[in-house]
Amino acid sequence: DTVQLVPISSADLTRPARRPLYSVLSNEKLHKAAGLAMRPWQEALRDYLREKGLFGEA
């Protein structure tokens, strides 16, 4: 299964506070502290959409 996302630039987002132009969400601290690894965001998004009945079968 695939989900198509439409990319937009940070400049096109209306945000209440200024954000860095480039920032990466790292899960390195979680992995080092708890030995946990986050699953790929694509998989998590697909499962979330399925749970909400918005994508494929639940």
Short mmCIF file of N, CA and C in Angstrom, two decimals, residues 20-27:
data_model
loop_
_atom_site.label_atom_id
_atom_site.label_comp_id
_atom_site.label_asym_id
_atom_site.label_seq_id
_atom_site.Cartn_x
_atom_site.Cartn_y
_atom_site.Cartn_z
N PRO A 20 13.24 26.90 12.69
CA PRO A 20 14.48 26.82 11.90
C PRO A 20 14.16 26.36 10.48
N LEU A 21 14.97 26.80 9.52
CA LEU A 21 14.75 26.38 8.14
C LEU A 21 15.00 24.88 7.99
N TYR A 22 15.90 24.34 8.77
CA TYR A 22 16.20 22.91 8.68
C TYR A 22 16.33 22.36 10.09
N SER A 23 15.46 21.45 10.43
CA SER A 23 15.58 20.78 11.72
C SER A 23 15.17 19.33 11.53
N VAL A 24 15.87 18.45 12.18
CA VAL A 24 15.64 17.02 12.02
C VAL A 24 15.20 16.45 13.37
N LEU A 25 14.17 15.63 13.34
CA LEU A 25 13.73 14.95 14.54
C LEU A 25 14.55 13.67 14.68
N SER A 26 15.39 13.64 15.68
CA SER A 26 16.25 12.47 15.90
C SER A 26 15.69 11.63 17.03
N ASN A 27 15.75 10.33 16.87
CA ASN A 27 15.31 9.44 17.94
C ASN A 27 16.50 8.74 18.59
#
